Tab-separated table of C-alpha atoms and ligand atoms in Angstrom:
chain	number	residue	atom	x	y	z
A	1	MET	CA	23.701	-32.855	3.512
A	2	GLU	CA	27.150	-33.539	4.189
A	3	ASN	CA	28.072	-37.939	3.924
A	4	ARG	CA	29.247	-39.380	6.633
A	5	HIS	CA	30.441	-42.936	6.774
A	6	ILE	CA	30.444	-44.500	10.516
A	7	ALA	CA	32.046	-47.496	10.842
A	8	PHE	CA	30.124	-50.624	11.482
A	9	SER	CA	30.580	-51.459	14.782
A	10	PRO	CA	34.646	-50.293	15.460
A	11	PRO	CA	35.585	-52.643	18.181
A	12	ASP	CA	36.284	-50.361	21.643
A	13	ILE	CA	39.601	-51.130	22.275
A	14	THR	CA	42.604	-49.079	25.001
A	15	GLU	CA	46.417	-49.417	25.775
A	16	GLU	CA	44.639	-51.833	29.039
A	17	GLU	CA	43.452	-54.720	26.477
A	18	ILE	CA	47.183	-53.929	24.324
A	19	ALA	CA	48.960	-54.260	27.380
A	20	GLU	CA	47.594	-57.360	28.758
A	21	VAL	CA	47.372	-59.134	25.496
A	22	ALA	CA	52.128	-58.293	25.762
A	23	ASP	CA	51.840	-59.485	29.403
A	24	THR	CA	50.343	-62.530	28.027
A	25	LEU	CA	52.584	-62.402	24.536
A	26	ARG	CA	55.321	-62.269	26.812
A	27	SER	CA	54.196	-65.307	29.477
A	28	GLY	CA	55.215	-68.313	27.405
A	29	TRP	CA	51.846	-69.485	27.792
A	30	ILE	CA	49.737	-68.229	24.944
A	31	THR	CA	47.473	-71.360	24.194
A	32	THR	CA	44.699	-72.076	27.129
A	33	GLY	CA	46.300	-71.202	31.057
A	34	PRO	CA	45.248	-69.326	33.325
A	35	LYS	CA	43.764	-65.963	32.064
A	36	THR	CA	41.062	-67.916	30.900
A	37	LYS	CA	40.524	-69.799	34.099
A	38	LYS	CA	41.004	-65.821	35.448
A	39	PHE	CA	38.116	-64.752	32.660
A	40	GLU	CA	35.892	-67.634	33.744
A	41	ASN	CA	35.987	-67.485	37.161
A	42	GLU	CA	35.563	-63.279	36.361
A	43	ILE	CA	31.993	-64.162	34.578
A	44	ALA	CA	30.937	-66.644	36.516
A	45	ALA	CA	31.341	-63.834	39.821
A	46	PHE	CA	29.569	-61.786	37.117
A	47	CYS	CA	26.280	-63.420	36.010
A	48	HIS	CA	25.758	-64.803	39.846
A	49	THR	CA	26.687	-68.372	38.503
A	50	SER	CA	28.293	-71.381	40.077
A	51	LYS	CA	30.965	-71.784	36.801
A	52	ALA	CA	31.605	-70.255	33.330
A	53	VAL	CA	33.345	-72.013	30.315
A	54	CYS	CA	35.754	-69.834	27.500
A	55	LEU	CA	35.410	-70.998	24.432
A	56	ASN	CA	36.082	-69.774	21.260
A	57	SER	CA	32.597	-68.465	20.472
A	58	ALA	CA	29.200	-69.011	21.375
A	59	THR	CA	28.124	-70.836	18.518
A	60	ALA	CA	31.413	-73.631	20.636
A	61	CYS	CA	29.171	-72.995	23.709
A	62	ALA	CA	25.718	-73.363	22.152
A	63	GLU	CA	26.688	-76.300	21.017
A	64	MET	CA	28.601	-77.738	24.155
A	65	SER	CA	25.792	-76.447	26.029
A	66	LEU	CA	23.189	-79.265	23.723
A	67	ARG	CA	26.083	-81.874	24.124
A	68	VAL	CA	26.500	-81.828	28.332
A	69	LEU	CA	22.637	-82.179	27.550
A	70	GLY	CA	22.688	-85.455	25.792
A	71	ILE	CA	21.047	-83.970	22.833
A	72	GLY	CA	21.447	-84.813	19.620
A	73	PRO	CA	21.076	-88.169	16.554
A	74	GLY	CA	17.685	-90.185	17.251
A	75	GLY	CA	15.021	-87.817	16.527
A	76	ASP	CA	15.699	-84.799	19.786
A	77	GLU	CA	14.223	-81.801	18.336
A	78	VAL	CA	15.056	-78.510	19.686
A	79	ILE	CA	13.182	-75.324	18.589
A	80	THR	CA	14.453	-72.059	18.342
A	81	SER	CA	13.613	-68.553	17.031
A	82	ALA	CA	12.858	-67.821	13.340
A	83	TYR	CA	13.783	-64.421	13.756
A	84	THR	CA	17.798	-65.430	14.511
A	85	TYR	CA	21.146	-65.215	13.694
A	86	THR	CA	22.228	-68.402	11.497
A	87	ALA	CA	23.732	-69.912	14.059
A	88	SER	CA	20.938	-70.008	17.105
A	89	ALA	CA	18.866	-72.400	14.562
A	90	SER	CA	22.598	-74.414	13.222
A	91	VAL	CA	23.784	-75.858	16.969
A	92	ALA	CA	20.800	-78.258	16.506
A	93	VAL	CA	21.545	-79.392	13.162
A	94	HIS	CA	25.432	-79.734	14.224
A	95	VAL	CA	24.534	-81.849	16.975
A	96	GLY	CA	22.074	-84.039	14.902
A	97	ALA	CA	18.983	-82.709	16.499
A	98	THR	CA	15.993	-81.816	14.088
A	99	LEU	CA	15.149	-77.925	14.589
A	100	VAL	CA	11.662	-76.938	14.953
A	101	LEU	CA	11.579	-73.096	13.806
A	102	VAL	CA	8.600	-70.809	15.335
A	103	ASP	CA	7.395	-67.928	14.407
A	104	THR	CA	7.703	-64.439	15.934
A	105	GLN	CA	5.218	-62.131	17.876
A	106	PRO	CA	3.700	-60.042	14.951
A	107	ASP	CA	5.855	-56.304	16.224
A	108	SER	CA	7.738	-58.609	18.223
A	109	TYR	CA	11.458	-60.116	18.236
A	110	GLU	CA	10.378	-62.984	20.390
A	111	MET	CA	8.739	-66.153	20.102
A	112	ASP	CA	5.074	-66.023	19.841
A	113	TYR	CA	4.571	-68.370	22.843
A	114	GLU	CA	1.361	-69.875	21.412
A	115	LYS	CA	3.022	-71.355	18.480
A	116	LEU	CA	5.415	-72.102	20.709
A	117	GLU	CA	4.073	-74.448	23.380
A	118	SER	CA	2.010	-75.946	20.146
A	119	ALA	CA	5.009	-77.299	18.015
A	120	ILE	CA	6.478	-78.954	21.541
A	121	THR	CA	6.977	-82.384	21.453
A	122	GLU	CA	7.034	-85.380	22.975
A	123	LYS	CA	10.915	-85.680	21.239
A	124	THR	CA	11.650	-82.025	22.423
A	125	LYS	CA	14.277	-81.434	24.097
A	126	ALA	CA	15.680	-78.353	24.078
A	127	ILE	CA	13.955	-74.654	22.997
A	128	ILE	CA	16.868	-71.666	22.682
A	129	PRO	CA	15.213	-68.813	22.724
A	130	VAL	CA	16.836	-65.307	21.744
A	131	ASP	CA	18.305	-62.766	23.364
A	132	LEU	CA	17.798	-60.886	20.583
A	133	GLY	CA	19.703	-56.986	21.066
A	134	GLY	CA	20.425	-57.540	24.685
A	135	VAL	CA	16.760	-58.000	24.917
A	136	ILE	CA	15.514	-60.639	27.831
A	137	CYS	CA	12.697	-62.409	26.520
A	138	ASP	CA	9.615	-63.617	28.840
A	139	TYR	CA	11.616	-67.081	30.354
A	140	ASP	CA	8.632	-67.194	33.222
A	141	LYS	CA	6.182	-68.019	30.025
A	142	ILE	CA	8.400	-70.499	28.192
A	143	TYR	CA	9.198	-72.163	32.056
A	144	ASP	CA	5.213	-71.595	32.007
A	145	ILE	CA	4.696	-73.880	29.207
A	146	VAL	CA	7.711	-76.373	29.653
A	147	GLU	CA	6.338	-77.069	32.907
A	148	LYS	CA	2.937	-77.904	31.191
A	149	LYS	CA	3.669	-79.767	28.867
A	150	LYS	CA	6.491	-81.663	31.757
A	151	SER	CA	4.190	-85.317	31.424
A	152	LEU	CA	5.863	-85.441	27.696
A	153	PHE	CA	9.084	-85.116	28.697
A	154	ARG	CA	10.953	-88.517	27.513
A	155	PRO	CA	15.049	-88.275	29.427
A	156	SER	CA	17.113	-90.072	27.817
A	157	THR	CA	20.617	-89.230	29.967
A	158	GLU	CA	20.897	-88.911	33.561
A	159	ILE	CA	20.835	-85.256	33.258
A	160	GLN	CA	17.811	-85.046	31.735
A	161	LYS	CA	16.593	-87.260	34.087
A	162	LYS	CA	17.251	-84.838	37.426
A	163	MET	CA	16.125	-81.683	35.106
A	164	GLY	CA	12.594	-83.389	34.087
A	165	ARG	CA	11.535	-80.829	31.745
A	166	ILE	CA	12.794	-79.817	28.635
A	167	ALA	CA	16.211	-77.566	28.911
A	168	VAL	CA	16.067	-74.184	27.912
A	169	VAL	CA	19.055	-72.623	26.398
A	170	ALA	CA	19.958	-69.371	26.250
A	171	ASP	CA	20.515	-67.164	22.838
A	172	GLY	CA	21.905	-64.893	25.156
A	173	ALA	CA	25.205	-64.722	22.332
A	174	HIS	CA	23.256	-60.635	22.281
A	175	ALA	CA	22.558	-60.447	26.397
A	176	PHE	CA	25.949	-60.536	28.162
A	177	GLY	CA	25.116	-57.128	31.052
A	178	ALA	CA	21.519	-58.043	30.159
A	179	THR	CA	19.436	-57.794	32.811
A	180	LYS	CA	15.510	-58.061	34.293
A	181	ASN	CA	13.668	-58.497	36.991
A	182	GLY	CA	16.480	-57.658	39.066
A	183	LYS	CA	18.312	-60.924	36.851
A	184	HIS	CA	21.013	-61.311	35.146
A	185	SER	CA	21.079	-62.625	31.901
A	186	GLY	CA	23.045	-66.087	32.412
A	187	GLU	CA	21.477	-66.859	35.790
A	188	ILE	CA	17.442	-67.006	34.055
A	189	ALA	CA	17.855	-70.270	31.562
A	190	ASP	CA	18.993	-73.107	32.556
A	191	PHE	CA	21.869	-72.690	29.864
A	192	THR	CA	23.063	-69.873	28.412
A	193	SER	CA	25.662	-68.808	25.758
A	194	PHE	CA	26.993	-65.459	24.992
A	195	SER	CA	29.320	-63.930	21.832
A	196	PHE	CA	32.056	-61.695	22.784
A	197	HIS	CA	32.980	-61.598	18.728
A	198	ALA	CA	33.826	-57.914	18.002
A	199	VAL	CA	30.609	-56.201	17.455
A	200	LYS	CA	29.791	-57.446	21.027
A	201	ASN	CA	29.484	-55.157	24.358
A	202	LEU	CA	32.255	-57.199	25.786
A	203	THR	CA	35.064	-58.456	23.007
A	204	THR	CA	37.432	-60.954	23.161
A	205	ALA	CA	37.285	-61.273	19.250
A	206	GLU	CA	36.323	-63.854	17.793
A	207	GLY	CA	35.448	-66.012	21.655
A	208	GLY	CA	32.223	-67.012	24.393
A	209	ALA	CA	30.992	-68.019	27.627
A	210	ALA	CA	28.524	-70.885	28.230
A	211	VAL	CA	26.790	-70.664	32.005
A	212	TRP	CA	24.285	-72.536	34.038
A	213	ARG	CA	22.317	-72.665	36.351
A	214	ASP	CA	22.463	-75.438	39.471
A	215	ILE	CA	21.237	-78.620	39.047
A	216	ASP	CA	19.889	-81.006	41.597
A	217	GLY	CA	21.514	-83.470	41.639
A	218	ILE	CA	24.523	-82.673	39.483
A	219	ASP	CA	27.839	-81.546	40.549
A	220	ASN	CA	28.581	-78.366	38.854
A	221	GLU	CA	32.154	-79.768	38.152
A	222	GLU	CA	30.910	-82.885	36.031
A	223	ILE	CA	29.800	-80.401	33.727
A	224	TYR	CA	32.436	-77.919	33.371
A	225	LYS	CA	34.762	-81.348	32.946
A	226	GLN	CA	32.136	-82.400	30.269
A	227	PHE	CA	32.874	-78.683	28.668
A	228	MET	CA	36.591	-79.710	28.373
A	229	LEU	CA	36.293	-83.208	27.441
A	230	LEU	CA	34.221	-81.500	24.571
A	231	SER	CA	36.390	-78.677	23.410
A	232	LEU	CA	40.031	-80.001	23.713
A	233	HIS	CA	39.433	-82.755	21.504
A	234	GLY	CA	38.808	-85.521	24.481
A	235	GLN	CA	41.340	-84.922	26.098
A	236	SER	CA	41.314	-86.392	29.934
A	237	LYS	CA	44.095	-83.542	30.380
A	238	ASP	CA	44.236	-79.474	29.664
A	239	ALA	CA	46.835	-78.496	28.035
A	240	LEU	CA	48.700	-76.649	30.906
A	241	ALA	CA	47.892	-79.644	33.074
A	242	LYS	CA	50.186	-81.964	30.890
A	243	THR	CA	52.896	-79.587	31.804
A	244	GLN	CA	53.247	-80.172	35.342
A	245	LEU	CA	56.703	-81.987	36.208
A	246	GLY	CA	55.110	-86.443	36.164
A	247	ALA	CA	52.315	-85.747	34.364
A	248	TRP	CA	52.934	-85.941	30.596
A	249	GLU	CA	50.453	-89.108	29.922
A	250	TYR	CA	46.406	-88.444	29.306
A	251	ASP	CA	43.724	-89.784	27.591
A	252	ILE	CA	41.375	-89.344	24.299
A	253	ILE	CA	38.447	-90.813	25.746
A	254	ALA	CA	36.250	-89.736	22.685
A	255	PRO	CA	36.426	-88.960	18.903
A	256	TYR	CA	35.523	-84.863	20.270
A	257	TYR	CA	35.418	-81.192	18.951
A	258	LYS	CA	38.248	-78.462	19.594
A	259	CYS	CA	36.957	-74.873	20.528
A	260	ASN	CA	38.491	-74.076	23.441
A	261	MET	CA	39.722	-69.681	24.229
A	262	THR	CA	43.427	-68.646	23.984
A	263	ASP	CA	44.606	-67.102	26.648
A	264	ILE	CA	45.358	-63.838	24.544
A	265	MET	CA	41.619	-63.958	23.679
A	266	ALA	CA	41.105	-63.939	27.674
A	267	SER	CA	43.712	-61.256	28.356
A	268	LEU	CA	41.171	-59.260	26.166
A	269	GLY	CA	38.483	-60.348	27.893
A	270	LEU	CA	39.377	-59.344	31.401
A	271	VAL	CA	41.009	-55.820	30.336
A	272	GLN	CA	36.984	-55.406	29.015
A	273	LEU	CA	35.244	-56.802	32.499
A	274	ARG	CA	37.157	-54.131	34.591
A	275	ARG	CA	36.562	-51.328	31.603
A	276	TYR	CA	32.836	-52.390	31.094
A	277	PRO	CA	31.085	-50.070	32.975
A	278	SER	CA	32.040	-47.464	30.607
A	279	ILE	CA	31.631	-49.211	27.542
A	280	LEU	CA	28.157	-50.572	28.542
A	281	ALA	CA	27.703	-46.963	29.414
A	282	ARG	CA	28.941	-45.201	26.400
A	283	ARG	CA	26.515	-47.893	24.287
A	284	LYS	CA	23.919	-46.823	26.671
A	285	GLU	CA	24.294	-42.650	24.920
A	286	ILE	CA	24.310	-44.540	21.124
A	287	ILE	CA	22.069	-45.828	21.837
A	288	GLU	CA	19.520	-42.712	23.252
A	289	LYS	CA	21.613	-40.726	19.796
A	290	TYR	CA	19.822	-43.207	17.383
A	291	ASN	CA	16.610	-42.850	19.691
A	292	GLU	CA	16.560	-38.387	18.942
A	293	GLY	CA	18.268	-38.458	16.114
A	294	LEU	CA	15.095	-41.199	14.377
A	295	LYS	CA	12.315	-39.665	16.675
A	296	ASP	CA	10.326	-37.925	14.691
A	297	LEU	CA	10.586	-39.791	11.392
A	298	ASP	CA	7.811	-42.974	11.276
A	299	LEU	CA	9.828	-45.925	12.973
A	300	SER	CA	9.026	-47.626	16.176
A	301	VAL	CA	13.081	-48.320	17.521
A	302	LEU	CA	13.723	-51.112	20.036
A	303	ASN	CA	13.501	-50.508	23.297
A	304	HIS	CA	16.736	-51.891	24.593
A	305	TYR	CA	15.889	-51.800	28.442
A	306	GLY	CA	12.303	-54.092	27.793
A	307	GLY	CA	12.427	-55.401	31.093
B	401	PLP	C1	21.819	-64.640	18.328
B	401	PLP	C2	23.755	-64.989	17.558
B	401	PLP	N1	23.461	-66.401	18.201
B	401	PLP	C3	24.743	-66.842	17.858
B	401	PLP	C4	25.685	-65.607	17.345
B	401	PLP	C5	26.853	-66.768	16.675
B	401	PLP	O1	27.845	-65.930	18.023
B	401	PLP	P1	29.234	-66.003	17.733
B	401	PLP	O2	29.915	-65.567	17.006
B	401	PLP	O3	30.567	-66.081	18.357
B	401	PLP	O4	29.809	-68.337	17.411
B	401	PLP	C6	25.718	-64.558	17.024
B	401	PLP	C7	26.879	-63.692	16.689
B	401	PLP	O5	26.546	-62.702	15.875
B	401	PLP	C8	24.274	-63.687	16.951
B	401	PLP	O6	23.571	-62.679	16.216
């Protein structure tokens, strides 16, 4: 049999992406600016959420989501799946919370939901379910468990008080564009982070987006502002706002982090989103090819359309 080299997920980049990146390079504005804001608005519209935030990775998005929720040191516990990529777990460690790993169900990539329920304590602040391979977890079950354990919840910040229960912070790194029961990934969990890393089904080279569902009593603009502060050194104005006439002065409100998206990355994303139906169709074609090629072997393959 002839040996063939199959490249690991080469990025699907066309002349359209190249032209949009060149347009940004020529525009004189290459860091976070109008294209990032446009990309955020288009992602929110795509996911049916009120807002979206674009940062430099899904890891940053998940970490900043935990920070927006006020989860951190002092005993807070964050539960995630033992079977995942390391980032789902490391974000809990980055914020200073205690990581709790829950094993998967037999023959499944999803957490064992009985084990999840028994892992919840008075200190549990968030659950990070992982939508591996774009297969959306059983959020009905997860929310049932969270509801059942509500009396144990001890809120320590305003947003936690308003939510009144454990936050469900989906690791949707693989799940942009996935749907379940007619809902898009992004409108199911409380917070969801997507990855736009080079091998993902929509890429900005590196990059990611965070979206969230509206929370009663919490202003979405306030959540957005928190993400902006956390991702840009705690600067009270972003770089573009500072360039407005007479608006150069800003404050550093806290020694925060640096993980913003650039307009160069957003240009790639804007075109990828425009091309997204055809990118997804090609992915599905490849899935079918693998399924067909493997069907006579004693193997079980992931059901990508599980919901
Ligand atoms: C399940 C999972 N979560 C999180 C991440 C982190 O994504 P990023 O590289 O955009 O930070 C990845 C990366 O592939 C992943 O596979």
